[in-house]
Tab-separated table of C-alpha atoms in Angstrom:
chain	number	residue	atom	x	y	z
A	13	UNK	CA	-5.436	-42.730	-2.182
A	14	UNK	CA	-1.756	-43.277	-0.325
A	15	UNK	CA	-0.151	-41.561	-3.655
A	16	UNK	CA	-2.351	-38.558	-3.354
A	17	UNK	CA	-1.390	-38.666	0.352
A	18	UNK	CA	2.532	-39.046	-0.288
A	19	UNK	CA	2.085	-36.520	-2.777
A	20	UNK	CA	0.531	-33.673	-0.972
A	21	UNK	CA	2.763	-34.386	2.481
A	22	UNK	CA	5.555	-34.172	0.621
A	23	UNK	CA	4.566	-30.853	-0.889
A	24	UNK	CA	3.442	-29.243	1.898
A	25	UNK	CA	6.800	-30.383	3.477
A	26	UNK	CA	8.860	-28.996	1.165
A	27	UNK	CA	7.182	-25.304	0.328
A	28	UNK	CA	5.668	-24.340	4.339
A	29	UNK	CA	7.428	-24.466	7.332
A	30	UNK	CA	4.878	-25.753	9.165
A	31	UNK	CA	5.423	-28.943	11.703
A	32	UNK	CA	4.915	-32.668	9.959
A	33	UNK	CA	2.098	-32.824	12.049
A	34	UNK	CA	0.598	-30.028	11.046
A	35	UNK	CA	1.551	-31.386	6.862
A	36	UNK	CA	0.560	-34.844	8.137
A	37	UNK	CA	-3.350	-33.410	9.256
A	38	UNK	CA	-4.033	-30.975	6.185
A	39	UNK	CA	-2.513	-33.320	3.390
A	40	UNK	CA	-5.154	-35.546	5.289
A	41	UNK	CA	-7.930	-34.054	5.088
A	42	UNK	CA	-7.429	-33.003	1.336
A	43	UNK	CA	-7.068	-36.687	0.512
A	44	UNK	CA	-10.179	-37.183	2.167
A	45	UNK	CA	-11.920	-34.721	0.051
A	46	UNK	CA	-10.466	-35.979	-3.660
A	47	UNK	CA	-11.416	-39.270	-2.568
A	48	UNK	CA	-14.904	-38.575	-1.790
A	49	UNK	CA	-15.129	-36.269	-5.137
A	50	UNK	CA	-14.339	-38.714	-7.402
A	51	UNK	CA	-16.265	-41.443	-5.423
A	52	UNK	CA	-19.247	-39.404	-6.083
A	53	UNK	CA	-18.902	-37.805	-9.557
A	54	UNK	CA	-20.590	-39.929	-11.873
A	55	UNK	CA	-18.286	-37.827	-14.684
A	56	UNK	CA	-15.339	-38.616	-12.395
A	57	UNK	CA	-16.358	-42.399	-11.985
A	58	UNK	CA	-17.258	-43.063	-16.000
A	59	UNK	CA	-14.290	-41.025	-17.547
A	60	UNK	CA	-12.302	-44.572	-16.735
A	61	UNK	CA	-9.161	-42.126	-15.561
A	62	UNK	CA	-10.152	-41.723	-11.802
A	63	UNK	CA	-6.601	-41.850	-11.455
A	64	UNK	CA	-5.484	-39.443	-13.358
A	65	UNK	CA	-8.449	-37.153	-11.820
A	66	UNK	CA	-7.387	-37.764	-8.397
A	67	UNK	CA	-3.710	-36.797	-8.775
A	68	UNK	CA	-5.564	-33.158	-10.979
A	69	UNK	CA	-8.203	-32.376	-8.039
A	70	UNK	CA	-5.153	-32.755	-5.089
A	71	UNK	CA	-2.584	-30.574	-7.101
A	72	UNK	CA	-5.207	-27.914	-7.693
A	73	UNK	CA	-6.054	-28.502	-3.887
A	74	UNK	CA	-2.627	-27.582	-2.629
A	75	UNK	CA	-1.626	-24.968	-5.497
A	76	UNK	CA	-4.836	-22.506	-3.400
A	77	UNK	CA	-4.310	-24.017	-0.333
A	78	UNK	CA	-0.561	-22.354	-1.328
A	79	UNK	CA	-1.272	-19.517	-2.881
A	80	UNK	CA	-3.233	-18.262	0.814
A	81	UNK	CA	0.078	-19.943	2.484
A	82	UNK	CA	2.395	-17.621	0.788
A	83	UNK	CA	0.138	-14.652	1.007
A	84	UNK	CA	0.262	-15.134	4.774
A	85	UNK	CA	-2.314	-14.071	7.030
A	86	UNK	CA	-2.872	-10.491	6.090
A	87	UNK	CA	-2.554	-10.426	2.292
A	88	UNK	CA	-4.869	-13.627	1.967
A	89	UNK	CA	-7.960	-12.780	4.310
A	90	UNK	CA	-7.355	-9.422	2.005
A	91	UNK	CA	-7.453	-11.479	-1.560
A	92	UNK	CA	-9.930	-14.101	-0.235
A	93	UNK	CA	-12.243	-10.679	1.111
A	94	UNK	CA	-12.203	-9.465	-2.139
A	95	UNK	CA	-12.546	-12.068	-4.328
A	96	UNK	CA	-15.786	-12.862	-2.882
A	97	UNK	CA	-16.657	-9.164	-3.025
A	98	UNK	CA	-16.124	-8.668	-6.606
A	99	UNK	CA	-18.415	-12.007	-7.372
A	100	UNK	CA	-21.525	-11.148	-5.286
A	101	UNK	CA	-21.025	-7.044	-5.854
A	102	UNK	CA	-23.789	-7.124	-8.246
A	103	UNK	CA	-25.851	-9.090	-6.268
A	104	UNK	CA	-25.944	-7.684	-3.457
A	105	UNK	CA	-28.920	-5.127	-3.826
A	106	UNK	CA	-32.294	-5.567	-5.290
A	107	UNK	CA	-32.828	-3.698	-8.606
A	108	UNK	CA	-35.337	-1.760	-7.252
A	109	UNK	CA	-33.579	-0.197	-4.464
A	110	UNK	CA	-30.566	2.840	-5.361
A	111	UNK	CA	-27.851	2.801	-3.240
A	112	UNK	CA	-24.657	4.481	-3.472
A	113	UNK	CA	-21.219	2.652	-3.632
A	114	UNK	CA	-20.775	2.961	-0.014
A	115	UNK	CA	-23.688	1.610	0.991
A	116	UNK	CA	-23.311	-1.114	-1.098
A	117	UNK	CA	-19.722	-1.900	0.315
A	118	UNK	CA	-21.494	-1.826	4.127
A	119	UNK	CA	-24.527	-4.352	2.839
A	120	UNK	CA	-21.435	-6.805	1.294
A	121	UNK	CA	-19.885	-5.954	4.616
A	122	UNK	CA	-22.327	-7.504	6.709
A	123	UNK	CA	-23.001	-10.279	4.105
A	124	UNK	CA	-19.356	-12.167	4.179
A	125	UNK	CA	-19.643	-11.864	7.643
A	126	UNK	CA	-22.426	-14.486	7.626
A	127	UNK	CA	-21.178	-16.209	4.828
A	128	UNK	CA	-17.425	-16.929	6.992
A	129	UNK	CA	-19.890	-18.036	9.479
A	130	UNK	CA	-21.335	-20.619	7.215
A	131	UNK	CA	-18.282	-21.788	5.883
A	132	UNK	CA	-16.475	-22.981	8.880
A	133	UNK	CA	-19.628	-24.610	9.555
A	134	UNK	CA	-19.240	-26.935	6.319
A	135	UNK	CA	-15.614	-26.583	6.087
A	136	UNK	CA	-15.894	-28.402	9.999
A	137	UNK	CA	-19.103	-31.322	8.743
A	138	UNK	CA	-17.424	-32.078	5.894
A	139	UNK	CA	-14.051	-32.905	6.911
A	140	UNK	CA	-15.852	-34.749	10.376
A	141	UNK	CA	-14.319	-32.147	12.643
A	142	UNK	CA	-15.374	-30.872	15.716
A	143	UNK	CA	-17.519	-27.955	16.144
A	144	UNK	CA	-14.891	-25.674	18.459
A	145	UNK	CA	-12.613	-26.563	15.962
A	146	UNK	CA	-10.654	-22.965	14.504
A	147	UNK	CA	-7.954	-22.498	11.993
A	148	UNK	CA	-4.458	-22.112	14.730
A	149	UNK	CA	-1.470	-21.999	12.004
A	150	UNK	CA	-0.686	-20.158	8.968
A	151	UNK	CA	-1.004	-23.408	7.258
A	152	UNK	CA	-4.496	-24.217	8.697
A	153	UNK	CA	-6.318	-20.847	8.197
A	154	UNK	CA	-4.814	-20.896	4.576
A	155	UNK	CA	-6.655	-24.617	3.737
A	156	UNK	CA	-9.992	-22.609	5.422
A	157	UNK	CA	-9.863	-19.644	3.269
A	158	UNK	CA	-8.640	-22.324	-0.026
A	159	UNK	CA	-11.835	-23.391	1.542
A	160	UNK	CA	-14.477	-21.264	1.660
A	161	UNK	CA	-12.761	-19.601	-1.991
A	162	UNK	CA	-14.299	-23.082	-3.737
A	163	UNK	CA	-16.922	-23.104	-1.267
A	164	UNK	CA	-18.186	-19.934	-2.268
A	165	UNK	CA	-17.898	-20.812	-6.055
A	166	UNK	CA	-19.933	-24.316	-5.893
A	167	UNK	CA	-22.492	-24.760	-8.718
A	168	UNK	CA	-25.470	-25.108	-7.535
A	169	UNK	CA	-28.177	-26.862	-9.998
A	170	UNK	CA	-31.520	-25.002	-10.686
A	171	UNK	CA	-34.580	-25.983	-12.813
A	172	UNK	CA	-34.165	-25.902	-15.907
A	173	UNK	CA	-30.236	-27.664	-16.338
A	174	UNK	CA	-29.202	-24.072	-14.888
A	175	UNK	CA	-26.746	-23.648	-12.345
A	176	UNK	CA	-24.923	-20.637	-10.489
A	177	UNK	CA	-22.610	-20.458	-7.514
A	178	UNK	CA	-23.465	-21.061	-3.904
A	179	UNK	CA	-22.324	-17.970	-2.891
A	180	UNK	CA	-24.573	-15.524	-4.912
A	181	UNK	CA	-27.733	-17.478	-4.732
A	182	UNK	CA	-26.454	-16.290	-0.622
A	183	UNK	CA	-26.241	-12.773	-1.562
A	184	UNK	CA	-29.867	-12.606	-3.290
A	185	UNK	CA	-30.909	-14.128	-0.663
A	186	UNK	CA	-29.348	-11.803	1.843
A	187	UNK	CA	-30.500	-9.010	-0.518
A	188	UNK	CA	-34.049	-9.899	-0.256
A	189	UNK	CA	-34.322	-10.053	2.764
A	190	UNK	CA	-33.569	-6.189	3.154
A	191	UNK	CA	-36.277	-4.145	3.309
A	192	UNK	CA	-35.941	-0.625	1.565
A	193	UNK	CA	-35.526	1.269	5.440
A	194	UNK	CA	-33.173	-0.868	5.862
A	195	UNK	CA	-31.058	0.227	3.147
A	196	UNK	CA	-30.679	3.629	4.423
A	197	UNK	CA	-29.686	2.422	7.413
A	198	UNK	CA	-27.091	0.875	6.340
A	199	UNK	CA	-26.565	4.376	3.783
A	200	UNK	CA	-26.683	6.296	6.917
A	201	UNK	CA	-24.661	4.637	8.760
A	202	UNK	CA	-22.240	3.624	6.026
A	203	UNK	CA	-22.097	7.455	5.271
A	204	UNK	CA	-21.713	8.697	8.713
A	205	UNK	CA	-25.262	10.797	9.756
A	206	UNK	CA	-25.789	14.165	9.621
A	207	UNK	CA	-26.945	15.137	12.842
A	208	UNK	CA	-27.064	13.396	16.708
A	209	UNK	CA	-30.904	12.502	16.095
A	210	UNK	CA	-30.340	10.872	13.003
A	211	UNK	CA	-26.728	9.011	14.254
A	212	UNK	CA	-28.889	7.486	17.336
A	213	UNK	CA	-31.429	6.110	14.836
A	214	UNK	CA	-29.600	4.323	12.224
A	215	UNK	CA	-26.033	4.371	12.966
A	216	UNK	CA	-25.279	3.154	17.018
A	217	UNK	CA	-27.636	-0.013	15.854
A	218	UNK	CA	-25.549	-1.471	12.948
A	219	UNK	CA	-22.425	-0.216	14.141
A	220	UNK	CA	-24.155	-2.930	17.186
A	221	UNK	CA	-25.382	-5.610	14.468
A	222	UNK	CA	-21.886	-4.968	13.383
A	223	UNK	CA	-19.461	-5.626	16.132
A	224	UNK	CA	-21.725	-8.315	16.365
A	225	UNK	CA	-20.596	-10.269	13.263
A	226	UNK	CA	-17.167	-9.065	13.438
A	227	UNK	CA	-16.738	-10.744	16.728
A	228	UNK	CA	-18.340	-14.117	16.029
A	229	UNK	CA	-16.332	-14.328	12.694
A	230	UNK	CA	-13.604	-17.564	12.434
A	231	UNK	CA	-10.573	-15.579	13.138
A	232	UNK	CA	-6.720	-17.098	14.279
A	233	UNK	CA	-6.252	-16.977	17.819
A	234	UNK	CA	-4.021	-13.783	17.529
A	235	UNK	CA	-0.439	-14.605	19.602
A	236	UNK	CA	-0.336	-12.190	22.624
A	237	UNK	CA	3.394	-11.533	21.201
A	238	UNK	CA	0.824	-9.130	18.854
A	239	UNK	CA	0.189	-7.150	21.811
A	240	UNK	CA	3.752	-7.137	22.651
A	241	UNK	CA	4.796	-5.924	19.236
A	242	UNK	CA	2.348	-3.233	19.041
A	243	UNK	CA	3.140	-2.070	22.380
A	244	UNK	CA	6.896	-1.798	22.187
A	245	UNK	CA	6.048	0.565	18.766
A	246	UNK	CA	3.939	2.993	20.595
A	247	UNK	CA	6.518	2.970	23.295
A	248	UNK	CA	9.561	3.193	20.813
A	249	UNK	CA	7.713	6.278	18.348
A	250	UNK	CA	7.424	8.176	22.110
A	251	UNK	CA	10.556	7.566	22.921
A	252	UNK	CA	11.406	9.526	19.982
A	253	UNK	CA	9.535	12.190	20.283
A	254	UNK	CA	7.153	11.185	17.425
A	255	UNK	CA	3.709	11.621	19.553
A	256	UNK	CA	1.947	12.304	15.897
A	257	UNK	CA	3.427	8.688	14.101
A	258	UNK	CA	1.432	7.282	17.369
A	259	UNK	CA	-1.526	8.756	16.887
A	260	UNK	CA	-2.123	8.023	13.303
A	261	UNK	CA	-0.916	3.708	14.156
A	262	UNK	CA	-3.266	3.775	16.802
A	263	UNK	CA	-5.829	4.917	14.214
A	264	UNK	CA	-4.748	2.276	11.418
A	265	UNK	CA	-5.228	0.033	14.292
A	266	UNK	CA	-8.980	1.218	14.516
A	267	UNK	CA	-9.108	0.378	11.015
A	268	UNK	CA	-10.089	3.683	10.141
A	269	UNK	CA	-11.334	5.143	6.779
A	270	UNK	CA	-8.037	8.218	5.620
A	271	UNK	CA	-10.510	10.523	5.227
A	272	UNK	CA	-11.991	9.642	9.716
A	273	UNK	CA	-8.310	10.233	9.674
A	274	UNK	CA	-7.563	13.156	8.264
A	275	UNK	CA	-10.464	14.693	10.431
A	276	UNK	CA	-9.828	13.820	13.558
A	277	UNK	CA	-5.911	14.939	13.520
A	278	UNK	CA	-6.583	17.997	12.181
A	279	UNK	CA	-4.077	16.863	8.353
A	280	UNK	CA	-4.894	17.831	5.017
A	281	UNK	CA	-4.732	14.884	2.687
A	282	UNK	CA	-0.739	15.841	1.437
A	283	UNK	CA	-0.049	16.383	5.430
A	284	UNK	CA	-1.632	12.977	6.444
A	285	UNK	CA	0.545	11.468	3.432
A	286	UNK	CA	3.353	13.188	4.123
A	287	UNK	CA	3.014	11.546	8.477
A	288	UNK	CA	2.010	8.096	6.750
A	289	UNK	CA	6.113	8.376	5.119
A	290	UNK	CA	7.429	9.532	8.583
A	291	UNK	CA	5.989	6.801	9.965
A	292	UNK	CA	7.026	3.976	7.268
A	293	UNK	CA	10.295	5.701	8.053
A	294	UNK	CA	10.038	4.652	11.872
A	295	UNK	CA	8.773	1.348	11.120
A	296	UNK	CA	11.136	0.076	9.060
A	297	UNK	CA	13.653	0.800	11.389
A	298	UNK	CA	11.686	-0.666	13.783
A	299	UNK	CA	11.394	-3.763	12.598
A	300	UNK	CA	15.312	-4.542	10.907
A	301	UNK	CA	16.960	-2.682	13.769
A	302	UNK	CA	15.853	-1.912	17.120
A	303	UNK	CA	13.433	-4.268	17.919
A	304	UNK	CA	13.937	-7.079	15.128
A	305	UNK	CA	13.860	-10.012	16.607
A	306	UNK	CA	10.886	-9.443	18.180
A	307	UNK	CA	8.815	-8.688	15.197
A	308	UNK	CA	10.352	-12.105	13.545
A	309	UNK	CA	9.638	-14.310	15.900
A	310	UNK	CA	5.618	-12.685	15.660
A	311	UNK	CA	6.692	-12.834	12.260
A	312	UNK	CA	7.509	-17.000	12.338
A	313	UNK	CA	10.352	-15.662	10.400
A	314	UNK	CA	13.440	-15.797	13.353
A	315	UNK	CA	16.380	-17.181	13.214
A	316	UNK	CA	15.391	-20.059	14.883
A	317	UNK	CA	13.059	-20.572	10.921
A	318	UNK	CA	16.277	-19.652	9.056
A	319	UNK	CA	14.165	-16.226	8.881
A	320	UNK	CA	10.427	-17.676	7.925
A	321	UNK	CA	12.764	-18.632	4.305
A	322	UNK	CA	11.781	-21.849	2.682
A	323	UNK	CA	14.682	-24.009	1.595
A	324	UNK	CA	15.661	-22.591	-1.376
A	325	UNK	CA	14.883	-19.088	-0.120
A	326	UNK	CA	17.228	-19.498	2.081
A	327	UNK	CA	20.018	-20.996	-0.653
A	328	UNK	CA	19.490	-17.945	-2.418
A	329	UNK	CA	20.017	-15.865	1.067
A	330	UNK	CA	23.370	-17.436	1.500
A	331	UNK	CA	24.408	-17.284	-2.445
A	332	UNK	CA	24.460	-13.363	-2.251
A	333	UNK	CA	25.785	-12.690	1.079
A	334	UNK	CA	29.364	-11.870	0.813
A	335	UNK	CA	31.439	-13.599	2.763
A	336	UNK	CA	31.341	-10.927	6.004
A	337	UNK	CA	27.701	-10.675	6.665
A	338	UNK	CA	28.091	-15.358	6.308
A	339	UNK	CA	30.503	-15.266	9.877
A	340	UNK	CA	28.322	-12.417	10.582
A	341	UNK	CA	24.471	-15.254	10.129
A	342	UNK	CA	26.774	-17.779	11.904
A	343	UNK	CA	27.176	-15.688	15.152
A	344	UNK	CA	24.020	-14.316	15.403
A	345	UNK	CA	22.774	-18.287	15.108
A	346	UNK	CA	24.886	-19.310	18.072
A	347	UNK	CA	22.962	-16.302	20.572
A	348	UNK	CA	26.046	-14.260	19.980
A	349	UNK	CA	25.826	-10.376	21.303
A	350	UNK	CA	26.660	-7.671	18.734
A	351	UNK	CA	29.763	-6.981	20.424
A	352	UNK	CA	31.060	-9.913	20.361
A	353	UNK	CA	30.160	-10.085	16.809
A	354	UNK	CA	32.245	-6.830	16.260
A	355	UNK	CA	35.522	-7.670	17.801
A	356	UNK	CA	34.856	-11.128	16.039
A	357	UNK	CA	34.882	-9.533	12.763
A	358	UNK	CA	36.966	-6.415	13.895
A	359	UNK	CA	34.227	-3.667	13.172
A	360	UNK	CA	31.854	-1.824	15.415
A	361	UNK	CA	29.196	-2.419	17.152
A	362	UNK	CA	27.029	-0.180	15.406
A	363	UNK	CA	28.488	-1.647	11.769
A	364	UNK	CA	27.001	-4.890	12.892
A	365	UNK	CA	24.186	-3.318	13.214
A	366	UNK	CA	23.707	-1.677	9.929
A	367	UNK	CA	25.099	-4.623	7.990
A	368	UNK	CA	22.842	-7.119	9.695
A	369	UNK	CA	19.950	-5.116	8.933
A	370	UNK	CA	20.770	-5.360	5.395
A	371	UNK	CA	20.410	-8.423	5.131
A	372	UNK	CA	17.450	-9.253	7.239
A	373	UNK	CA	15.980	-6.181	3.792
A	374	UNK	CA	17.970	-8.451	1.702
A	375	UNK	CA	15.680	-11.790	3.333
A	376	UNK	CA	12.692	-9.639	3.791
A	377	UNK	CA	13.197	-8.706	-0.165
A	378	UNK	CA	13.058	-12.375	-1.212
A	379	UNK	CA	9.743	-13.336	0.244
A	380	UNK	CA	8.190	-10.255	-0.965
A	381	UNK	CA	9.771	-11.022	-4.529
A	382	UNK	CA	8.640	-14.634	-4.483
A	383	UNK	CA	5.508	-13.365	-3.396
A	384	UNK	CA	4.921	-11.171	-6.326
A	385	UNK	CA	4.593	-14.825	-8.789
A	386	UNK	CA	8.578	-16.291	-8.164
A	387	UNK	CA	7.608	-18.673	-5.482
A	388	UNK	CA	6.861	-19.490	-1.970
A	389	UNK	CA	6.520	-16.751	0.937
A	390	UNK	CA	5.491	-16.057	4.065
A	391	UNK	CA	3.748	-13.114	5.500
A	392	UNK	CA	4.942	-9.570	5.811
């Protein structure tokens, strides 16, 4: 198992920006899981190729973990949620109950909140972690999400030499526990009540239930930087008299559906699309120019972390920079202000800012291209 540990540990160090201790902890848990599976599996033990199975399992676990790490916390959660939703979609509602598409999505949302709690408890138990353990780094979160996907897809033996995925069995049990009148209430809550009486009878209780479930979901503790970024972005928009963009951003933070945002702001779909594009324009300027240091620090992609790039990506960035941009990057790393950099390069401060924005966009492009299939990337 020492060779397995070294394999996983070295790969995590090379492909992530996590600390050495963090890589060591995750590598130790993956190695422990591989050792347990290989020792308990009769098929592996009787195959005579235990070492080959160990390496294959370790590489599989490592690949899953790195996949979620590359996606980042937000895209990773969306990917996991979509994967598990697709698995349970046809099982989440009893056949005798006719429910709308939106109502079924509401049920899936409620079910998965419960399942995530079960998964984190299983993760703690199987890795002998404290009951208070919660993933706190990007790598920890990636490890937990990879485990949750595997945990949901575990095959559970059934009578008659059959088996079924664990998450499907949980979904079937969840659906059987929903009485018909609850289905109606959930549908009304998902689609919106028709009147004040209906809303008080069904929508409000369901909203309270969902809020409680969301509150219990194992989440990575958000850094205070996130709140700072949100506050600075709102201030930036208001300073530029973009109050409608600030209102749109505020509603987006509440995760409201598009139709509800349009209704609240009194916009047509076309007007909302135009507002969204204008907001995106200001968001890019905010992230790439005016508050780039704050945003990149929040994304763990600041200069101290090589703009969030792995060693291979950093080399690619340097190879694509002009001589002037390379010199500017060195001066930025030294903490020089734009005025001093402009004087050193023989240009204006405005030109320095424009060139720096282009450099940040290039780094952003390298990370995003990797996300689409070239290699490892960070969370944007």
